[in-house]
Amino acid sequence: MSQLTPVAEGIHRLVPSPAGRVHLVEAGEGPLVLLVHGFPESWYSWRHQLPALAAAGYRAVAVDVRGYGRSSRPADVAAYRMTELVEDGVAVVRALGERSAVIVGHDWGAGIAADSALLRPDVFRAVAMLSVPYVPRGGPRPSEAFAAMGGTDEFYVSYFQTPGRAEAEIEPDVRGWLAGMYAALSADTMPGPGAPDPHFVAPGGRLRDRFPEGRLPGWLGAADLDFYAAEFERTGLTGALNRYRNMDRDWSDLAPYDGAPVTQPSLFIGGAQDATTRWLADAVDAFPATLPGLVSSHLLDDCGHWVQQERPNEVNGLLLDWLTQL
């Protein structure tokens, strides 16, 4: 390990990974809990969970996913496929001198966490998913499914596929774009009923054209936004967006696991106002089959997509209740 730096949130470390390095922030001692963020975020999205988990007797570790922050950013798009990200998590566990961990993920991190549990049950003994429920591999090729959504509008996942396209929209004004994205998916600032859906792009338009402007969500202070903006202004968005550009590769890579359940003890927490939770309601209903080890599932009222930041105290309580049952 290298560059151990104590900070208010914990200790920053760089540890080796298959791509080069993973940056992480660690707090506390005890059983290892690995926290994996989503798009467009960083380890910082777990700033409320790190001290709470540490105080409860856990070794809480929040990583920058490959492509983000101070973690390695390979140039090859295919380097961001799910199997590579799972091995990054294994490398972190090993670098910290541990044999196993509980893994907790939000947004894309929820998918990484679920597939980590699926592919490496020898390492990941329990899994919690925030905002995005487990959906076993199956169905049509993802690019085909997403292309069929939205009618004449383009779903954001499809919009993100072509390298450079979304970057050209975001990178001239990273801070403004992030503020709009966070507001668009937060319960207190998301567009109201009847407004154009910010997950879709009109023909010839941009994703940000449908973002609300002028007000930050209650959970996001100016200093928080400054932190996120500084990270992406330094790194660019390509590494983060490359996760979306591997969904068809993941579909092929995971073919041997078609329909496979995740059997370890599990937890799901979603926001009742989150479009992702509504779109994937059938996946939540399927939990008895897809997550046979499910301990509990929760939908938080008046909560959007950024659950652990919008409702940190409630999420902390649910996580700690679940962890004590493992």
Tab-separated table of C-alpha atoms in Angstrom:
chain	number	residue	atom	x	y	z
A	1	MET	CA	0.000	0.000	0.000
A	2	SER	CA	1.103	3.588	-0.489
A	3	GLN	CA	0.329	7.191	0.373
A	4	LEU	CA	-1.508	6.791	3.674
A	5	THR	CA	-2.974	10.222	4.390
A	6	PRO	CA	-5.172	10.874	7.453
A	7	VAL	CA	-8.122	13.179	6.772
A	8	ALA	CA	-11.352	14.040	8.553
A	9	GLU	CA	-13.289	11.298	6.740
A	10	GLY	CA	-10.693	8.574	7.292
A	11	ILE	CA	-7.404	7.518	5.729
A	12	HIS	CA	-6.777	7.863	1.991
A	13	ARG	CA	-4.842	4.999	0.429
A	14	LEU	CA	-3.722	3.859	-2.998
A	15	VAL	CA	-3.671	0.066	-3.347
A	16	PRO	CA	-2.661	-2.075	-6.337
A	17	SER	CA	-5.291	-3.363	-8.759
A	18	PRO	CA	-5.304	-5.167	-12.123
A	19	ALA	CA	-5.513	-1.760	-13.862
A	20	GLY	CA	-2.795	-0.196	-11.715
A	21	ARG	CA	-4.275	1.329	-8.565
A	22	VAL	CA	-7.477	1.899	-6.639
A	23	HIS	CA	-7.914	4.959	-4.461
A	24	LEU	CA	-9.926	4.397	-1.311
A	25	VAL	CA	-10.839	6.051	1.962
A	26	GLU	CA	-10.851	3.880	5.087
A	27	ALA	CA	-12.334	4.471	8.531
A	28	GLY	CA	-12.650	2.235	11.580
A	29	GLU	CA	-11.655	-1.282	12.551
A	30	GLY	CA	-13.579	-4.535	12.436
A	31	PRO	CA	-15.299	-6.567	9.724
A	32	LEU	CA	-14.652	-5.079	6.269
A	33	VAL	CA	-17.509	-3.250	4.524
A	34	LEU	CA	-16.642	-2.185	0.963
A	35	LEU	CA	-18.635	0.789	-0.393
A	36	VAL	CA	-18.932	1.205	-4.175
A	37	HIS	CA	-20.325	4.399	-5.712
A	38	GLY	CA	-22.277	5.036	-8.907
A	39	PHE	CA	-22.401	7.610	-11.730
A	40	PRO	CA	-21.445	10.451	-11.611
A	41	GLU	CA	-20.032	10.267	-8.091
A	42	SER	CA	-16.951	9.128	-6.150
A	43	TRP	CA	-15.920	7.706	-2.791
A	44	TYR	CA	-17.272	11.006	-1.418
A	45	SER	CA	-20.863	9.844	-1.903
A	46	TRP	CA	-20.299	7.643	1.187
A	47	ARG	CA	-19.087	10.508	3.409
A	48	HIS	CA	-22.070	10.044	5.750
A	49	GLN	CA	-21.682	6.265	5.974
A	50	LEU	CA	-17.941	6.064	6.670
A	51	PRO	CA	-18.054	7.569	10.179
A	52	ALA	CA	-21.300	5.820	11.097
A	53	LEU	CA	-19.967	2.391	10.131
A	54	ALA	CA	-16.627	3.062	11.831
A	55	ALA	CA	-18.347	4.125	15.053
A	56	ALA	CA	-20.380	0.903	15.002
A	57	GLY	CA	-17.274	-1.288	14.869
A	58	TYR	CA	-16.740	-1.867	11.140
A	59	ARG	CA	-13.810	-1.258	8.837
A	60	ALA	CA	-15.549	0.924	6.258
A	61	VAL	CA	-13.780	1.409	2.933
A	62	ALA	CA	-15.130	3.624	0.130
A	63	VAL	CA	-13.402	3.252	-3.234
A	64	ASP	CA	-13.088	5.347	-6.343
A	65	VAL	CA	-14.259	2.959	-9.061
A	66	ARG	CA	-11.904	2.425	-11.988
A	67	GLY	CA	-12.095	5.556	-14.168
A	68	TYR	CA	-12.868	7.909	-11.271
A	69	GLY	CA	-10.859	10.126	-8.961
A	70	ARG	CA	-7.355	8.928	-8.189
A	71	SER	CA	-8.000	5.354	-9.346
A	72	SER	CA	-6.510	4.190	-12.641
A	73	ARG	CA	-8.220	5.221	-15.891
A	74	PRO	CA	-7.289	2.761	-18.645
A	75	ALA	CA	-7.631	4.059	-22.204
A	76	ASP	CA	-9.294	0.917	-23.562
A	77	VAL	CA	-13.106	1.082	-23.379
A	78	ALA	CA	-13.266	-2.684	-22.813
A	79	ALA	CA	-11.220	-2.279	-19.620
A	80	TYR	CA	-14.414	-1.079	-17.902
A	81	ARG	CA	-16.363	-4.314	-18.344
A	82	MET	CA	-18.009	-5.747	-15.251
A	83	THR	CA	-15.636	-8.673	-14.827
A	84	GLU	CA	-12.703	-6.240	-14.562
A	85	LEU	CA	-14.477	-4.141	-11.940
A	86	VAL	CA	-15.266	-7.234	-9.881
A	87	GLU	CA	-11.573	-8.115	-9.855
A	88	ASP	CA	-10.726	-4.583	-8.711
A	89	GLY	CA	-12.907	-5.203	-5.660
A	90	VAL	CA	-11.183	-8.504	-4.974
A	91	ALA	CA	-7.820	-6.748	-5.259
A	92	VAL	CA	-8.897	-4.166	-2.681
A	93	VAL	CA	-9.951	-6.851	-0.212
A	94	ARG	CA	-6.658	-8.668	-0.651
A	95	ALA	CA	-4.573	-5.463	-0.459
A	96	LEU	CA	-6.215	-4.638	2.857
A	97	GLY	CA	-5.131	-8.003	4.221
A	98	GLU	CA	-8.671	-9.399	4.412
A	99	ARG	CA	-10.127	-12.675	3.151
A	100	SER	CA	-13.741	-11.523	2.744
A	101	ALA	CA	-15.974	-8.453	2.851
A	102	VAL	CA	-19.530	-7.257	2.850
A	103	ILE	CA	-20.063	-5.195	-0.300
A	104	VAL	CA	-22.494	-2.274	-0.544
A	105	GLY	CA	-23.165	-0.432	-3.798
A	106	HIS	CA	-25.249	2.457	-5.110
A	107	ASP	CA	-26.417	2.979	-8.711
A	108	TRP	CA	-23.766	1.355	-10.942
A	109	GLY	CA	-22.088	0.375	-7.709
A	110	ALA	CA	-25.157	-1.731	-6.896
A	111	GLY	CA	-24.613	-3.660	-10.108
A	112	ILE	CA	-20.924	-4.038	-9.343
A	113	ALA	CA	-21.763	-5.228	-5.829
A	114	ALA	CA	-24.356	-7.756	-7.018
A	115	ASP	CA	-22.082	-9.169	-9.710
A	116	SER	CA	-19.185	-9.282	-7.260
A	117	ALA	CA	-21.306	-11.445	-4.981
A	118	LEU	CA	-22.400	-13.564	-7.944
A	119	LEU	CA	-18.952	-14.099	-9.454
A	120	ARG	CA	-16.851	-14.202	-6.282
A	121	PRO	CA	-18.930	-15.663	-3.438
A	122	ASP	CA	-15.642	-16.800	-1.897
A	123	VAL	CA	-14.765	-13.146	-1.241
A	124	PHE	CA	-18.065	-11.280	-0.875
A	125	ARG	CA	-20.142	-12.794	1.887
A	126	ALA	CA	-23.110	-10.393	1.796
A	127	VAL	CA	-24.371	-7.667	-0.533
A	128	ALA	CA	-26.451	-4.505	-0.192
A	129	MET	CA	-27.835	-2.665	-3.221
A	130	LEU	CA	-29.002	0.948	-3.138
A	131	SER	CA	-31.302	2.431	-5.820
A	132	VAL	CA	-30.744	-0.315	-8.419
A	133	PRO	CA	-32.139	-3.786	-7.641
A	134	TYR	CA	-30.497	-6.983	-8.774
A	135	VAL	CA	-31.531	-8.015	-12.273
A	136	PRO	CA	-30.085	-11.377	-13.355
A	137	ARG	CA	-28.437	-11.563	-16.755
A	138	GLY	CA	-30.968	-12.452	-19.448
A	139	GLY	CA	-33.377	-11.054	-21.997
A	140	PRO	CA	-32.356	-9.183	-25.140
A	141	ARG	CA	-28.983	-7.558	-25.683
A	142	PRO	CA	-28.982	-4.368	-23.555
A	143	SER	CA	-28.279	-2.003	-26.445
A	144	GLU	CA	-31.361	-3.337	-28.225
A	145	ALA	CA	-33.552	-3.004	-25.140
A	146	PHE	CA	-32.493	0.588	-24.451
A	147	ALA	CA	-32.806	1.625	-28.097
A	148	ALA	CA	-36.476	0.597	-27.957
A	149	MET	CA	-37.226	2.992	-25.083
A	150	GLY	CA	-38.529	6.535	-25.386
A	151	GLY	CA	-40.155	6.593	-28.802
A	152	THR	CA	-38.661	9.525	-30.736
A	153	ASP	CA	-36.579	10.534	-27.695
A	154	GLU	CA	-33.304	8.780	-26.893
A	155	PHE	CA	-32.742	7.058	-23.547
A	156	TYR	CA	-29.728	8.395	-21.699
A	157	VAL	CA	-27.944	5.019	-21.713
A	158	SER	CA	-28.087	4.966	-25.514
A	159	TYR	CA	-26.968	8.610	-25.607
A	160	PHE	CA	-23.888	7.685	-23.575
A	161	GLN	CA	-22.749	4.904	-25.927
A	162	THR	CA	-20.719	6.821	-28.525
A	163	PRO	CA	-17.325	7.864	-27.123
A	164	GLY	CA	-16.992	11.619	-27.025
A	165	ARG	CA	-20.659	12.463	-27.520
A	166	ALA	CA	-21.729	12.953	-23.907
A	167	GLU	CA	-18.279	14.273	-23.020
A	168	ALA	CA	-18.771	17.116	-25.505
A	169	GLU	CA	-21.932	18.114	-23.637
A	170	ILE	CA	-20.585	17.769	-20.097
A	171	GLU	CA	-16.970	18.864	-20.056
A	172	PRO	CA	-17.342	22.551	-21.060
A	173	ASP	CA	-19.369	23.097	-17.830
A	174	VAL	CA	-18.794	20.161	-15.519
A	175	ARG	CA	-20.059	21.895	-12.387
A	176	GLY	CA	-23.260	23.105	-14.021
A	177	TRP	CA	-23.946	19.730	-15.624
A	178	LEU	CA	-23.424	17.850	-12.377
A	179	ALA	CA	-25.655	20.289	-10.476
A	180	GLY	CA	-28.411	19.694	-13.025
A	181	MET	CA	-27.998	15.914	-12.979
A	182	TYR	CA	-28.102	15.726	-9.194
A	183	ALA	CA	-31.135	18.027	-9.061
A	184	ALA	CA	-32.970	16.124	-11.810
A	185	LEU	CA	-32.916	12.896	-9.802
A	186	SER	CA	-33.412	14.285	-6.269
A	187	ALA	CA	-36.850	14.118	-4.670
A	188	ASP	CA	-36.959	17.799	-3.717
A	189	THR	CA	-35.813	19.238	-7.060
A	190	MET	CA	-36.772	16.724	-9.775
A	191	PRO	CA	-39.143	17.916	-12.528
A	192	GLY	CA	-42.801	17.638	-11.608
A	193	PRO	CA	-45.542	15.565	-13.235
A	194	GLY	CA	-45.999	16.388	-16.898
A	195	ALA	CA	-42.499	17.831	-17.335
A	196	PRO	CA	-40.199	16.232	-19.937
A	197	ASP	CA	-38.342	13.263	-18.473
A	198	PRO	CA	-34.662	14.160	-17.831
A	199	HIS	CA	-33.619	10.572	-18.566
A	200	PHE	CA	-34.358	11.116	-22.267
A	201	VAL	CA	-32.861	13.326	-24.966
A	202	ALA	CA	-34.997	15.027	-27.607
A	203	PRO	CA	-33.884	14.668	-31.259
A	204	GLY	CA	-30.934	16.973	-31.810
A	205	GLY	CA	-30.907	17.965	-28.128
A	206	ARG	CA	-28.773	17.417	-25.066
A	207	LEU	CA	-29.441	15.544	-21.850
A	208	ARG	CA	-29.033	18.718	-19.802
A	209	ASP	CA	-31.799	20.483	-21.728
A	210	ARG	CA	-34.278	18.829	-19.342
A	211	PHE	CA	-32.349	19.342	-16.110
A	212	PRO	CA	-33.805	21.798	-13.579
A	213	GLU	CA	-31.756	24.931	-13.066
A	214	GLY	CA	-31.166	27.412	-10.305
A	215	ARG	CA	-31.579	25.311	-7.146
A	216	LEU	CA	-29.440	22.642	-5.538
A	217	PRO	CA	-31.134	19.704	-3.809
A	218	GLY	CA	-31.197	19.892	-0.039
A	219	TRP	CA	-28.557	17.204	0.423
A	220	LEU	CA	-26.005	18.947	-1.830
A	221	GLY	CA	-24.153	21.921	-0.390
A	222	ALA	CA	-21.987	24.190	-2.527
A	223	ALA	CA	-18.853	22.613	-1.021
A	224	ASP	CA	-20.117	19.114	-1.928
A	225	LEU	CA	-20.757	20.195	-5.503
A	226	ASP	CA	-17.332	21.821	-5.622
A	227	PHE	CA	-15.732	18.529	-4.579
A	228	TYR	CA	-17.479	16.515	-7.268
A	229	ALA	CA	-16.828	19.139	-9.931
A	230	ALA	CA	-13.136	19.345	-9.084
A	231	GLU	CA	-12.777	15.576	-9.407
A	232	PHE	CA	-14.355	15.436	-12.860
A	233	GLU	CA	-12.705	18.624	-14.090
A	234	ARG	CA	-9.409	16.913	-13.339
A	235	THR	CA	-10.197	13.460	-14.710
A	236	GLY	CA	-12.762	14.124	-17.420
A	237	LEU	CA	-15.856	11.978	-17.814
A	238	THR	CA	-14.671	9.304	-20.242
A	239	GLY	CA	-13.653	6.733	-17.647
A	240	ALA	CA	-16.975	7.084	-15.856
A	241	LEU	CA	-18.995	6.911	-19.087
A	242	ASN	CA	-17.090	3.849	-20.297
A	243	ARG	CA	-19.037	1.761	-17.757
A	244	TYR	CA	-22.159	2.337	-19.873
A	245	ARG	CA	-20.232	1.404	-23.033
A	246	ASN	CA	-19.666	-2.144	-21.791
A	247	MET	CA	-23.213	-3.313	-21.166
A	248	ASP	CA	-23.268	-5.547	-24.231
A	249	ARG	CA	-19.857	-6.961	-23.294
A	250	ASP	CA	-21.191	-7.689	-19.817
A	251	TRP	CA	-24.205	-9.444	-21.337
A	252	SER	CA	-21.828	-11.718	-23.280
A	253	ASP	CA	-19.346	-12.213	-20.445
A	254	LEU	CA	-22.078	-13.203	-17.986
A	255	ALA	CA	-23.828	-15.670	-20.303
A	256	PRO	CA	-22.824	-18.616	-18.062
A	257	TYR	CA	-24.773	-16.933	-15.246
A	258	ASP	CA	-27.994	-16.395	-17.170
A	259	GLY	CA	-30.845	-16.107	-14.673
A	260	ALA	CA	-28.579	-16.930	-11.727
A	261	PRO	CA	-29.653	-15.799	-8.252
A	262	VAL	CA	-27.398	-14.110	-5.711
A	263	THR	CA	-27.693	-16.345	-2.676
A	264	GLN	CA	-25.722	-14.478	0.016
A	265	PRO	CA	-27.535	-12.397	2.649
A	266	SER	CA	-28.729	-9.248	0.895
A	267	LEU	CA	-30.402	-5.886	1.411
A	268	PHE	CA	-32.136	-3.453	-0.941
A	269	ILE	CA	-32.843	0.232	-0.288
A	270	GLY	CA	-34.482	2.424	-2.926
A	271	GLY	CA	-36.143	5.804	-3.192
A	272	ALA	CA	-39.875	5.838	-3.816
A	273	GLN	CA	-39.447	8.859	-6.132
A	274	ASP	CA	-36.604	7.286	-8.102
A	275	ALA	CA	-37.496	6.445	-11.700
A	276	THR	CA	-35.057	3.526	-11.604
A	277	THR	CA	-37.001	1.899	-8.796
A	278	ARG	CA	-40.258	2.353	-10.722
A	279	TRP	CA	-38.835	0.998	-13.985
A	280	LEU	CA	-37.425	-2.042	-12.201
A	281	ALA	CA	-40.438	-2.749	-9.998
A	282	ASP	CA	-40.696	-6.229	-11.540
A	283	ALA	CA	-37.116	-6.914	-10.451
A	284	VAL	CA	-38.028	-5.972	-6.885
A	285	ASP	CA	-41.084	-8.237	-7.053
A	286	ALA	CA	-38.806	-11.077	-8.212
A	287	PHE	CA	-36.519	-10.876	-5.171
A	288	PRO	CA	-37.828	-14.109	-3.600
A	289	ALA	CA	-36.359	-15.948	-6.608
A	290	THR	CA	-33.390	-13.734	-7.512
A	291	LEU	CA	-32.248	-12.878	-3.949
A	292	PRO	CA	-33.173	-15.934	-1.849
A	293	GLY	CA	-30.953	-14.609	0.963
A	294	LEU	CA	-32.745	-11.254	1.120
A	295	VAL	CA	-32.954	-9.994	4.697
A	296	SER	CA	-35.070	-6.902	3.975
A	297	SER	CA	-36.123	-4.488	1.224
A	298	HIS	CA	-37.040	-0.840	1.751
A	299	LEU	CA	-38.501	2.002	-0.321
A	300	LEU	CA	-37.934	5.389	1.312
A	301	ASP	CA	-40.784	7.865	0.893
A	302	ASP	CA	-39.956	11.300	-0.528
A	303	CYS	CA	-36.528	10.073	-1.624
A	304	GLY	CA	-35.000	10.154	-5.094
A	305	HIS	CA	-32.011	8.415	-6.609
A	306	TRP	CA	-29.170	9.547	-4.319
A	307	VAL	CA	-30.476	7.613	-1.326
A	308	GLN	CA	-27.453	7.524	0.986
A	309	GLN	CA	-26.950	11.268	0.499
A	310	GLU	CA	-30.614	12.309	0.505
A	311	ARG	CA	-31.466	10.222	3.571
A	312	PRO	CA	-28.165	9.437	5.305
A	313	ASN	CA	-29.474	8.795	8.818
A	314	GLU	CA	-32.178	6.408	7.662
A	315	VAL	CA	-29.821	4.577	5.314
A	316	ASN	CA	-27.205	4.293	8.050
A	317	GLY	CA	-29.765	2.800	10.395
A	318	LEU	CA	-30.929	0.253	7.830
A	319	LEU	CA	-27.376	-0.724	6.939
A	320	LEU	CA	-26.381	-1.184	10.575
A	321	ASP	CA	-29.518	-3.182	11.396
A	322	TRP	CA	-28.748	-5.472	8.465
A	323	LEU	CA	-25.067	-5.821	9.302
A	324	THR	CA	-25.847	-6.902	12.852
A	325	GLN	CA	-27.896	-9.792	11.437
A	326	LEU	CA	-25.081	-11.221	9.330
